[in-house]
Coordinates of C-alpha atoms in Angstrom, one line a residue:
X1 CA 0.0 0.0 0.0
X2 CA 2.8 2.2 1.0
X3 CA 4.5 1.7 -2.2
X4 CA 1.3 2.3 -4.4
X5 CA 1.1 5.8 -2.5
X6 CA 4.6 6.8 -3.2
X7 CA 4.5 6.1 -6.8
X8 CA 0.9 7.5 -7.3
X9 CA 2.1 11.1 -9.0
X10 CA 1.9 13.5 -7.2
X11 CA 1.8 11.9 -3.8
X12 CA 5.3 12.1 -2.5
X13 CA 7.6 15.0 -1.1
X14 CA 10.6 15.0 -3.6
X15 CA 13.1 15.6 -0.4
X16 CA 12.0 13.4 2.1
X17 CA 10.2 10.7 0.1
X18 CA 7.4 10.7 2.6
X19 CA 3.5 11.0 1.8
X20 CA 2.0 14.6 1.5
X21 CA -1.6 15.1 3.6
X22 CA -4.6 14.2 2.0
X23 CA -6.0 17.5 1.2
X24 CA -10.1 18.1 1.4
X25 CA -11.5 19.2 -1.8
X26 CA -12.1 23.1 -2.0
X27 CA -15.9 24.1 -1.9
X28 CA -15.0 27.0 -3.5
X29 CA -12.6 26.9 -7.0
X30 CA -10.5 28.4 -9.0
X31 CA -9.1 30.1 -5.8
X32 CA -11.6 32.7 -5.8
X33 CA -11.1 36.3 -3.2
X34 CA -13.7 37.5 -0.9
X35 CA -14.5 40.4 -3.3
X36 CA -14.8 38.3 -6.0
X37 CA -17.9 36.4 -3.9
X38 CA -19.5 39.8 -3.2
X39 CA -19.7 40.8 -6.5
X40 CA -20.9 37.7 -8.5
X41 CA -23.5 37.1 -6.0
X42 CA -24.7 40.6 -5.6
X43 CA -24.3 40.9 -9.2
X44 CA -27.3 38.8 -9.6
X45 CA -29.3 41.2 -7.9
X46 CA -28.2 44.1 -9.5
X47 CA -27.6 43.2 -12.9
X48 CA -30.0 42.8 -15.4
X49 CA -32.1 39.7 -15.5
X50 CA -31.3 37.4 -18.0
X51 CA -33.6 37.2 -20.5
X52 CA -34.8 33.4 -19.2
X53 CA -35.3 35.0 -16.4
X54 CA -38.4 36.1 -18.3
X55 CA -39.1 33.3 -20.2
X56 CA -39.9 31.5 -16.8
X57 CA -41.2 34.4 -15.0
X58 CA -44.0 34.8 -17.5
X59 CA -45.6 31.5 -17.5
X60 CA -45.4 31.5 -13.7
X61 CA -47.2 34.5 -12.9
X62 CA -49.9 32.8 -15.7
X63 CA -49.9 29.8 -14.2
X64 CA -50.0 31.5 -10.5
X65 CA -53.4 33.4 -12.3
X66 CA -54.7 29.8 -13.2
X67 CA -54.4 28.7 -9.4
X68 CA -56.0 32.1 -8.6
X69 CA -59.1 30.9 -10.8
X70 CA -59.8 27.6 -9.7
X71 CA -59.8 28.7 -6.3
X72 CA -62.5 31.5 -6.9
X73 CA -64.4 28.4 -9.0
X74 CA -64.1 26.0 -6.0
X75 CA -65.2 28.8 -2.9
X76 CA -68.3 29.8 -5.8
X77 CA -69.1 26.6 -6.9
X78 CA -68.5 24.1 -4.4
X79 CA -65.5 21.8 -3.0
X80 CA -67.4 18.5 -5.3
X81 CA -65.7 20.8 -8.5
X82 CA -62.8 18.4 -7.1
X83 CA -63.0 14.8 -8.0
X84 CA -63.1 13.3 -4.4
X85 CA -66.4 11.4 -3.7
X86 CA -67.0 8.9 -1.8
X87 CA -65.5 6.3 -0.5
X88 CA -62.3 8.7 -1.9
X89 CA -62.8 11.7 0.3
X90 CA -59.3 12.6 0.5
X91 CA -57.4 12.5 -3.0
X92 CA -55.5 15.1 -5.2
X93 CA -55.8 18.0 -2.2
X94 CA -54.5 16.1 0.5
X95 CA -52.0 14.6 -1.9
X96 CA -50.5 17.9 -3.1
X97 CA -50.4 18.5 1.0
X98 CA -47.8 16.0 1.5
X99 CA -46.2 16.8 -1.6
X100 CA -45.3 20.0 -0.9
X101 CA -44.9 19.7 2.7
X102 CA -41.9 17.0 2.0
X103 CA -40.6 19.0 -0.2
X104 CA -39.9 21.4 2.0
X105 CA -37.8 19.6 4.5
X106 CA -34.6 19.8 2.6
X107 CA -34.1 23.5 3.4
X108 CA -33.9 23.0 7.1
X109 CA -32.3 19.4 7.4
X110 CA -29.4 21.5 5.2
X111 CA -29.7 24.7 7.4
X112 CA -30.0 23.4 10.9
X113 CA -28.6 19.3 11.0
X114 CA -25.7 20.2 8.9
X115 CA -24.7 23.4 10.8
X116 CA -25.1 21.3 14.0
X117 CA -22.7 18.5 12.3
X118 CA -20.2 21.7 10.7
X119 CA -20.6 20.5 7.3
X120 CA -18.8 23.1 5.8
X121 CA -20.2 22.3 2.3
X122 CA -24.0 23.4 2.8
X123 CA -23.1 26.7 2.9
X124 CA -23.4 27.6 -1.0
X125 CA -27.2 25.6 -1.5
X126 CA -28.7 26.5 2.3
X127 CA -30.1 30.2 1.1
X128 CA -31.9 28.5 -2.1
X129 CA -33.0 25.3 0.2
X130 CA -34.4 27.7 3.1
X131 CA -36.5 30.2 0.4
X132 CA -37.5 26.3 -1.4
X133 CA -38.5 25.6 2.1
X134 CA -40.8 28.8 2.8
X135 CA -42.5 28.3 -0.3
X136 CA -42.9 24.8 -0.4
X137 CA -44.7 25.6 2.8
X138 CA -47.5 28.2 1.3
X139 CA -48.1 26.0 -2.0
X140 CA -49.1 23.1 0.4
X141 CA -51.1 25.4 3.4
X142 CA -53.2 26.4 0.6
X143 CA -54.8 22.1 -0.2
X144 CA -56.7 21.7 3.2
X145 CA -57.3 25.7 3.7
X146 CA -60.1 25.3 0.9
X147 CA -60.6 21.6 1.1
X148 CA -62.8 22.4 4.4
X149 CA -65.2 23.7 1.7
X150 CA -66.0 27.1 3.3
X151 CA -62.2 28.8 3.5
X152 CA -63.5 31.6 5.6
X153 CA -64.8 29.2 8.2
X154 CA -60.4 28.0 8.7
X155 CA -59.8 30.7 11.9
X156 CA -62.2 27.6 13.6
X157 CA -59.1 25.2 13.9
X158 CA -57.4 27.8 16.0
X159 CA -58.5 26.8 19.8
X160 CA -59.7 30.9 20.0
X161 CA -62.8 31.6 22.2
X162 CA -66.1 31.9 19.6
X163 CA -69.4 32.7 19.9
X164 CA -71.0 29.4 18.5
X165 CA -69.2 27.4 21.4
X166 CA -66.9 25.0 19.2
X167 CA -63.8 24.1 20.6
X168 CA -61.3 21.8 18.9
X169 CA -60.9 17.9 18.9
X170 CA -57.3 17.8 20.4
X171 CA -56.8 14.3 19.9
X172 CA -57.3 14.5 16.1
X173 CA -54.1 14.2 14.2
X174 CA -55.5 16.5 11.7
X175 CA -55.5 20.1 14.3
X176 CA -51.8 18.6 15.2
X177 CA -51.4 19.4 11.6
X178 CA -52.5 22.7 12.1
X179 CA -49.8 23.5 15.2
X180 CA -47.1 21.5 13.4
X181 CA -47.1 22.8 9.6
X182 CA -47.8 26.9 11.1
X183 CA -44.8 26.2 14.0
X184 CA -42.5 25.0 11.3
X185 CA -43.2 27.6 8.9
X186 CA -42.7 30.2 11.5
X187 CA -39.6 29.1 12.8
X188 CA -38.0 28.7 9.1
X189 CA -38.9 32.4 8.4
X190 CA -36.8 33.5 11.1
X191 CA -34.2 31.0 10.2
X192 CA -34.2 32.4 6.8
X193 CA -34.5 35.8 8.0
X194 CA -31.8 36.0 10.6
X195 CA -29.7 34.2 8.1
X196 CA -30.2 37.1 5.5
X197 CA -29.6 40.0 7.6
X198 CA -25.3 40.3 6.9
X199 CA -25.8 40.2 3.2
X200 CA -29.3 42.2 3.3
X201 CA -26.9 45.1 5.4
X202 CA -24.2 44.5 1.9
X203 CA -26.7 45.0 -0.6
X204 CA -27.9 48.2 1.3
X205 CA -24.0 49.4 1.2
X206 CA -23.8 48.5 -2.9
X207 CA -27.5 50.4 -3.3
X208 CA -27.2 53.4 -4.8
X209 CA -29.7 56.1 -3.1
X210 CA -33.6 55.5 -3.3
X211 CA -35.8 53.0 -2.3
X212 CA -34.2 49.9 -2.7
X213 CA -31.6 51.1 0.0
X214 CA -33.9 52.4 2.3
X215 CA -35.4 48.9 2.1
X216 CA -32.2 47.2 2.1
X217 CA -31.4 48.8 5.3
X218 CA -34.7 48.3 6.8
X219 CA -34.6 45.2 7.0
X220 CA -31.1 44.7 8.1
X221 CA -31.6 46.0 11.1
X222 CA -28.4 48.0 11.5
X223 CA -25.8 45.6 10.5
X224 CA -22.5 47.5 10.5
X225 CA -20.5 43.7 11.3
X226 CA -19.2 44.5 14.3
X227 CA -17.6 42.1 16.5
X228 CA -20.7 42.1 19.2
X229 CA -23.3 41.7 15.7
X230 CA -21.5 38.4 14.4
X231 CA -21.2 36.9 18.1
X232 CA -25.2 37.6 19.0
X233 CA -25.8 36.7 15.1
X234 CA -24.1 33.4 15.3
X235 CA -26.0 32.8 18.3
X236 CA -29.3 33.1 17.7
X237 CA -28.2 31.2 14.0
X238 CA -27.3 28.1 16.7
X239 CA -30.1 28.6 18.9
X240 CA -32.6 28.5 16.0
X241 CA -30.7 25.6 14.2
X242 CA -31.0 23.6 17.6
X243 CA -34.8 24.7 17.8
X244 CA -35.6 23.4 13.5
X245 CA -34.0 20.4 13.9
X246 CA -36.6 18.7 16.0
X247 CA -38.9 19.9 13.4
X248 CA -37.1 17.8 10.7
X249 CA -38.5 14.7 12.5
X250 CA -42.0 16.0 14.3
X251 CA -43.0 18.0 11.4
X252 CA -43.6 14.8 8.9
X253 CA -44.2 12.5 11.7
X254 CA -47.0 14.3 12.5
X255 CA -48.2 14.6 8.6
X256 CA -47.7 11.1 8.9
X257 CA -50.7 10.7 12.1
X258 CA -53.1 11.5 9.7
X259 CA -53.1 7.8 8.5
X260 CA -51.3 5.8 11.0
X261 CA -53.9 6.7 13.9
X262 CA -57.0 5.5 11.6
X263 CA -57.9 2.5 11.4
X264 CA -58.4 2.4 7.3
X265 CA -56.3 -1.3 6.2
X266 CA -53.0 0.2 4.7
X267 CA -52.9 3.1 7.0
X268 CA -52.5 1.9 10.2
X269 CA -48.6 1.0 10.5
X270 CA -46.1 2.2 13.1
X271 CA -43.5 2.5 10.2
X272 CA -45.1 5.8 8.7
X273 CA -43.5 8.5 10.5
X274 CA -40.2 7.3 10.1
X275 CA -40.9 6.2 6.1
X276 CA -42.3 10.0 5.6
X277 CA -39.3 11.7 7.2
X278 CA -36.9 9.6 4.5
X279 CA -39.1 10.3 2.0
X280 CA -39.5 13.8 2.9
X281 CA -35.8 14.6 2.8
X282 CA -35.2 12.2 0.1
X283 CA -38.0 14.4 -2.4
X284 CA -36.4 17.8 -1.2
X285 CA -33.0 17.3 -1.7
X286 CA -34.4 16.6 -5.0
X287 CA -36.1 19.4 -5.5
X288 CA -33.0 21.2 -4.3
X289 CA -31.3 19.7 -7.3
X290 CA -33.6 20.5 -10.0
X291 CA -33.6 24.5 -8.9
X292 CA -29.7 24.7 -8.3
X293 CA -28.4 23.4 -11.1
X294 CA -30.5 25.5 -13.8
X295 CA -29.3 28.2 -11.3
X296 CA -25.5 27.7 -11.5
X297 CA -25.4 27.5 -15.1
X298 CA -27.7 30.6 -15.8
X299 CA -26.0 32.8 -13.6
X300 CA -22.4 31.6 -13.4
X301 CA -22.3 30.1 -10.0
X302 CA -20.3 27.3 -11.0
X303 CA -16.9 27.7 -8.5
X304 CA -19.7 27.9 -5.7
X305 CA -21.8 25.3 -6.1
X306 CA -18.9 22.7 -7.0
X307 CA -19.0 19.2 -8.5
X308 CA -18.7 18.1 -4.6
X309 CA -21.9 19.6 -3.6
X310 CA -23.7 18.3 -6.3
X311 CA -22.1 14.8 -5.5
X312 CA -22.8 14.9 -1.5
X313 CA -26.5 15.7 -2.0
X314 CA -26.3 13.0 -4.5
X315 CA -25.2 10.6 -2.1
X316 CA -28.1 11.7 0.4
X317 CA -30.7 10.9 -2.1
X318 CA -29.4 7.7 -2.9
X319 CA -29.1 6.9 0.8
X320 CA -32.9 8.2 1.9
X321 CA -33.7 6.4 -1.6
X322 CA -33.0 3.1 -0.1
X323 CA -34.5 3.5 3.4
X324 CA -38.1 4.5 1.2
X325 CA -36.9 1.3 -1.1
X326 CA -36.9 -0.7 2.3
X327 CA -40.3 0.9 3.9
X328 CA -41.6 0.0 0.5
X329 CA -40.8 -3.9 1.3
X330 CA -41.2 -3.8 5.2
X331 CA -45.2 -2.6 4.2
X332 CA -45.9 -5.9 2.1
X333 CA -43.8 -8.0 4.9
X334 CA -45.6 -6.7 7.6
X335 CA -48.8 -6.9 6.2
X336 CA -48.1 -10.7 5.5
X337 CA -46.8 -11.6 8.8
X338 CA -49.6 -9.6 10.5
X339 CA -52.1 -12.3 9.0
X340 CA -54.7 -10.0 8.3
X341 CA -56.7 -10.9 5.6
X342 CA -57.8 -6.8 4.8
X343 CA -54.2 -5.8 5.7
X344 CA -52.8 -7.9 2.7
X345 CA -55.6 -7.5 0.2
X346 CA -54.9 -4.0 0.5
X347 CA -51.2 -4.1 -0.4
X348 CA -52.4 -6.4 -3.0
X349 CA -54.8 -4.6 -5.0
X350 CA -52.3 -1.5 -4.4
X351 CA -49.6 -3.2 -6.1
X352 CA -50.5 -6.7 -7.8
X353 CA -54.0 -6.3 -9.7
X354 CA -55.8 -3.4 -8.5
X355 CA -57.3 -1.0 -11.1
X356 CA -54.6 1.8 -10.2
X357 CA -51.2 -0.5 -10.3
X358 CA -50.0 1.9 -13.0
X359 CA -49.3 4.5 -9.9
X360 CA -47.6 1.5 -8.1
X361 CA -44.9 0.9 -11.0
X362 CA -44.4 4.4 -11.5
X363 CA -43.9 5.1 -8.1
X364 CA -41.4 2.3 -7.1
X365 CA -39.6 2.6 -10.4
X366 CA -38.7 6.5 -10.0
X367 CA -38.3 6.5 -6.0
X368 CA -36.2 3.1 -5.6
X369 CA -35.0 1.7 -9.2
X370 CA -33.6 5.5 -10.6
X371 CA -31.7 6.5 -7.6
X372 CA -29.4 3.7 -7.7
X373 CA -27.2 5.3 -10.3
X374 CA -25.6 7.5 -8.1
X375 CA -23.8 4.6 -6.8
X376 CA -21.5 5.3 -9.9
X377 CA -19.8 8.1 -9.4
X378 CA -19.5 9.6 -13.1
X379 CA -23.2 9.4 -13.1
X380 CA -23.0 11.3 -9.9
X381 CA -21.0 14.1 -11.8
X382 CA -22.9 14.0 -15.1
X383 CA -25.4 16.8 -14.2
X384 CA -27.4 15.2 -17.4
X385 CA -28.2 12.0 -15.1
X386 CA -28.4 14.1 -12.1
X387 CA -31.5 16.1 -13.6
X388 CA -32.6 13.1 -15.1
X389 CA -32.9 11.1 -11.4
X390 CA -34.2 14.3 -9.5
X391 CA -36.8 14.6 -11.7
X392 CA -37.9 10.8 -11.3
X393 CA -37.9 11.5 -7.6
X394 CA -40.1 14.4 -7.7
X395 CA -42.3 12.6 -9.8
X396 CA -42.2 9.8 -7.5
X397 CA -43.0 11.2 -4.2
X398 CA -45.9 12.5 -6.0
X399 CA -47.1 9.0 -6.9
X400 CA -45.9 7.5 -3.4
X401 CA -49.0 10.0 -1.5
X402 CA -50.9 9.2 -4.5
X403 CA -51.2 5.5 -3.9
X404 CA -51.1 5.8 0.4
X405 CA -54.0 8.0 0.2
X406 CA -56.1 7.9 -3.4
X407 CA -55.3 4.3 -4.5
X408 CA -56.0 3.0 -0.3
X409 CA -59.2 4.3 -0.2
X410 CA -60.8 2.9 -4.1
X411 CA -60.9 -0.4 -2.2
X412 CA -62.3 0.1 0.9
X413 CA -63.7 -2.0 3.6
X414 CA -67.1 -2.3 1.9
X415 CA -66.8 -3.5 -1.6
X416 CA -70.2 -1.8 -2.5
X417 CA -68.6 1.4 -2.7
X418 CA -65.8 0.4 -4.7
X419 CA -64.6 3.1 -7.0
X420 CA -61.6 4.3 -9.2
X421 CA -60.9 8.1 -8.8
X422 CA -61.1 10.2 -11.3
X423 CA -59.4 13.6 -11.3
X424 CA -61.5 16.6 -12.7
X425 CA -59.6 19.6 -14.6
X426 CA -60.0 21.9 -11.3
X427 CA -58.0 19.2 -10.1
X428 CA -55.4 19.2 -12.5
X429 CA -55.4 22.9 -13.3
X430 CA -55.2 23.5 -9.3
X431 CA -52.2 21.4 -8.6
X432 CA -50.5 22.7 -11.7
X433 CA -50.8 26.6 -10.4
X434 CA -48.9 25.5 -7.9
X435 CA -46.1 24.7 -9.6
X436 CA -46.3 28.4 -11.4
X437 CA -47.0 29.7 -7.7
X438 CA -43.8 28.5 -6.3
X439 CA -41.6 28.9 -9.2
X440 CA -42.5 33.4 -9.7
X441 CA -41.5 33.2 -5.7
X442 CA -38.8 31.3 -6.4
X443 CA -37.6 33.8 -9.1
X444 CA -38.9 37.2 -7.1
X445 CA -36.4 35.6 -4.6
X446 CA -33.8 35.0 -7.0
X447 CA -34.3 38.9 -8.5
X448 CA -34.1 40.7 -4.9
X449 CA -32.2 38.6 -2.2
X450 CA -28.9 37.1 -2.7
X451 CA -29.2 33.2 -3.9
X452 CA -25.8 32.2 -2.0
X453 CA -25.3 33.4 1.8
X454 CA -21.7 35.1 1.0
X455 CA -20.4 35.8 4.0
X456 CA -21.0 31.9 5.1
X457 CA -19.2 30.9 1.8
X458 CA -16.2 33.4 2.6
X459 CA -16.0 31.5 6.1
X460 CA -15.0 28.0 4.0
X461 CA -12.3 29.8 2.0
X462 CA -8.8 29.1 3.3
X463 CA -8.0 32.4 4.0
X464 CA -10.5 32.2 6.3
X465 CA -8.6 29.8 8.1
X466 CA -6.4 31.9 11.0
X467 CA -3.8 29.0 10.8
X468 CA -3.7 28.6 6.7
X469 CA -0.6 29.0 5.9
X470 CA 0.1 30.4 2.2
X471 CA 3.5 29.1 1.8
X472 CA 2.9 25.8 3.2
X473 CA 3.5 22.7 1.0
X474 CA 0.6 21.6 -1.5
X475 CA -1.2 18.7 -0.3
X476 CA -2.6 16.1 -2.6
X477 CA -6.8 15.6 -3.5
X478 CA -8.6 12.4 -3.7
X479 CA -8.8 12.7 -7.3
X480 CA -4.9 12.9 -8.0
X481 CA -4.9 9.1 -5.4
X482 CA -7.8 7.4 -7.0
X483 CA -7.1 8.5 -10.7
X484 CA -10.9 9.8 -11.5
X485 CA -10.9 10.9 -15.3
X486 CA -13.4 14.0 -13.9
X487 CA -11.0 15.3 -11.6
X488 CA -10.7 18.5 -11.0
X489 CA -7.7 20.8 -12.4
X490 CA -7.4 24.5 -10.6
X491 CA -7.1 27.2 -13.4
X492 CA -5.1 30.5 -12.3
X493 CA -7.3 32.7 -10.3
X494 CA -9.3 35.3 -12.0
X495 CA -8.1 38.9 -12.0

């Protein structure tokens, strides 16, 4: 081994003959100064927009009108405009619930869990995965808002003193929903907001005068990066991260009550909370991936987020992949060894010969079969096969609350009322205005905040190291040891 080290090139101090350090790959490339950071990510905000920008902006605020309309149809019309009938009472609304609410989890499992576990390398995606977060968040609040029927009648599921006398049913899962969903939304704002504050206070320095830099510096609170600022900034950022991460686990395990506390044959499993939390972080780092990666190319971000992000959340979707690949399984073995006759059939006629097995292959195909390419690592660094398996996974999770909730209740206890759902265009039209809903926020976001926290990415640069030394001797990378062909080669640095 020793031998095979020394001979590797560029392994071995020409003097001594002894082994060089293993250096950790740079999160940031090309040797890039704290003034270049500023700029490129500020320049976002300040630049023109390019003209994509538009091209996607348009059809968002289009498709955000469409939402708009089918939500004025429903509340005129009637909640039956959606396709939901009995014995399917809960279907493409509660669906798009969970959807969106997993989707959201990515941007505080990256925020808080890997700022508890000082993984340097979240600092370039945890702006974008926070913002993802807040608007994941309002896409899904908006499915059981105006599936009660009567939207104006919602201030009820708050426990607030009321004339007609109705207090709520605390030991439905469905008002935990209520306190989990609006605690983690509020928290993540303040996450997000705290986290904006040293880069809000540098935009309102770049502004020139008017109204951007009054608001600039309105909402930075004074910033001026003094030493007493950055010490009670960094800790309320560690008091927050140690309050969200707790909601990375209750949040979806209490999404997940809705089922597992009824009684309904397919429901009822202790494995759910658990199996939604992996599938919850498994669809947002997904997510993640399909707005980062158009981002880096459009806007030239490409020395921040690195090859080595892209591979790490990679590797997190393949693991999360496998646990949901595993609940998958541990759901037709338990409902075998359970020897429940309904238990089984369920499974059965979800997966085997039921009317709506289509959802079944599509859903175990994209969420368990896709994600194993990333256990090649070229395929982790062709962002062609990266795009390729992150859309598979958001189409996936869609399909995974698609069969747990539609395709469960077609065959219900009572084969009378057997039925196959059937979407309606309101439906369809609704879920797809959410899609334009999130991505104009999304974009708004990217035209007036800062994409990239810079000064958390300036803190992973070696000069931000008190003991780099500049004249110290190179170490050697992974890539020059193992011999990748899609190693990395350092250009000079720019002027």
């Amino acid at each position: 081994m020793s031998e095979a080290v020394a001979t590797a090139p560029h392994t071995a101090d020409t003097h001594s003959g002894a082994p060089r350090i293993l250096d950790r790959e740079p999160l940031v490339l090309n040797q890039r100064s704290y003034s270049w950071i500023t700029n490129r990510i500020c320049g976002i905000v300040e630049n023109k927009q390019p003209s994509l920008w538009w091209l996607l902006f348009i059809p968002s605020v289009l498709l955000t009108g469409l939402m708009v309309f089918c939500f004025v149809y429903l509340i005129s019309t009637g909640v039956g405009v959606w396709g939901q009938k009995q014995p399917v009472a809960w279907a493409w609304d509660i669906t798009n619930f969970v959807f969106w609410i997993g989707i959201g989890h990515a941007g505080t499992l990256i925020s808080a869990i890997l700022f508890l576990t000082r993984q340097k390398w979240r600092t370039s995606v945890n702006r974008a995965a926070e913002a993802m977060t807040l608007f994941a968040v309002m896409c899904a609040g908006l499915f059981p808002a105006f599936h009660v029927g009567r939207v104006w009648m919602v201030w009820f599921l708050a426990p607030v003193p009321n004339a007609n006398a109705i207090w709520q049913n605390f030991k439905s899962p469905l008002l935990w929903d209520v306190f989990a969903v609006s605690t983690y939304f509020t928290v993540s704002v303040i996450f997000w907001y705290i986290g904006l504050i040293p880069d809000l206070a540098t935009l309102r320095d770049r502004c020139k005068p008017g109204l951007k830099k009054v608001l600039y510096g309105m909402f930075a609170l004074g910033w001026r990066g003094a030493n007493r600022h950055w010490s009670h900034y960094e800790t309320a950022y560690m008091l927050l991260a140690a309050l969200s991460t707790p909601l990375v686990l209750s949040v979806h395990s209490v999404v997940s009550f809705d089922f597992a506390t009824s009684v309904v044959p397919g429901w009822h499993t202790t494995i759910f909370p658990p199996y939604f939390v992996a599938g919850a972080i498994f669809g947002g780092f997904a997510m993640v991936l399909t707005l980062m990666i158009p981002v880096s190319k459009i806007y030239g971000l490409g020395d921040l987020i690195t090859p080595k992000h892209i591979d790490n959340m990679a590797k997190i979707i393949l693991l999360t992949g496998t646990i949901v690949g595993y609940a998958y399984c541990m759901e037709f073995f338990m409902a075998y060894y359970s020897a429940n006759k309904l238990e089984l059939q369920t499974f059965q006629m979800r997966a085997l010969h039921g009317p709506s097995i289509w959802a079944y292959i599509f859903m175990f195909s994209f969420n368990v079969f896709a994600p194993q390419l990333f256990w090649y690592r070229p395929f982790r660094h062709n962002l062609w096969v990266v795009m390729f398996v992150c859309m598979c996974v958001n189409a996936g999770m869609w399909f995974e609350r698609y069969v747990i909730i539609a395709t469960t209740l077609e065959r219900h206890l009572v084969p009378g009322s057997w039925r196959v759902y059937e979407a309606t265009w309101v439906d369809k039209y609704t879920f797809l205005g959410t899609f334009g809903f999130f991505m104009m926020l999304f974009l708004l976001f990217l035209r007036f905040l800062p994409v990239i926290a810079i000064g958390e990415v300036k803190g992973v640069l070696p000069q931000s190291n008190p003991h780099h030394d500049d004249h110290g001797k190179d170490g050697v990378q992974e890539e020059d040891l193992m011999g990748y062909p899609d190693r990395h080669v350092p250009r000079e640095a720019a002027a």
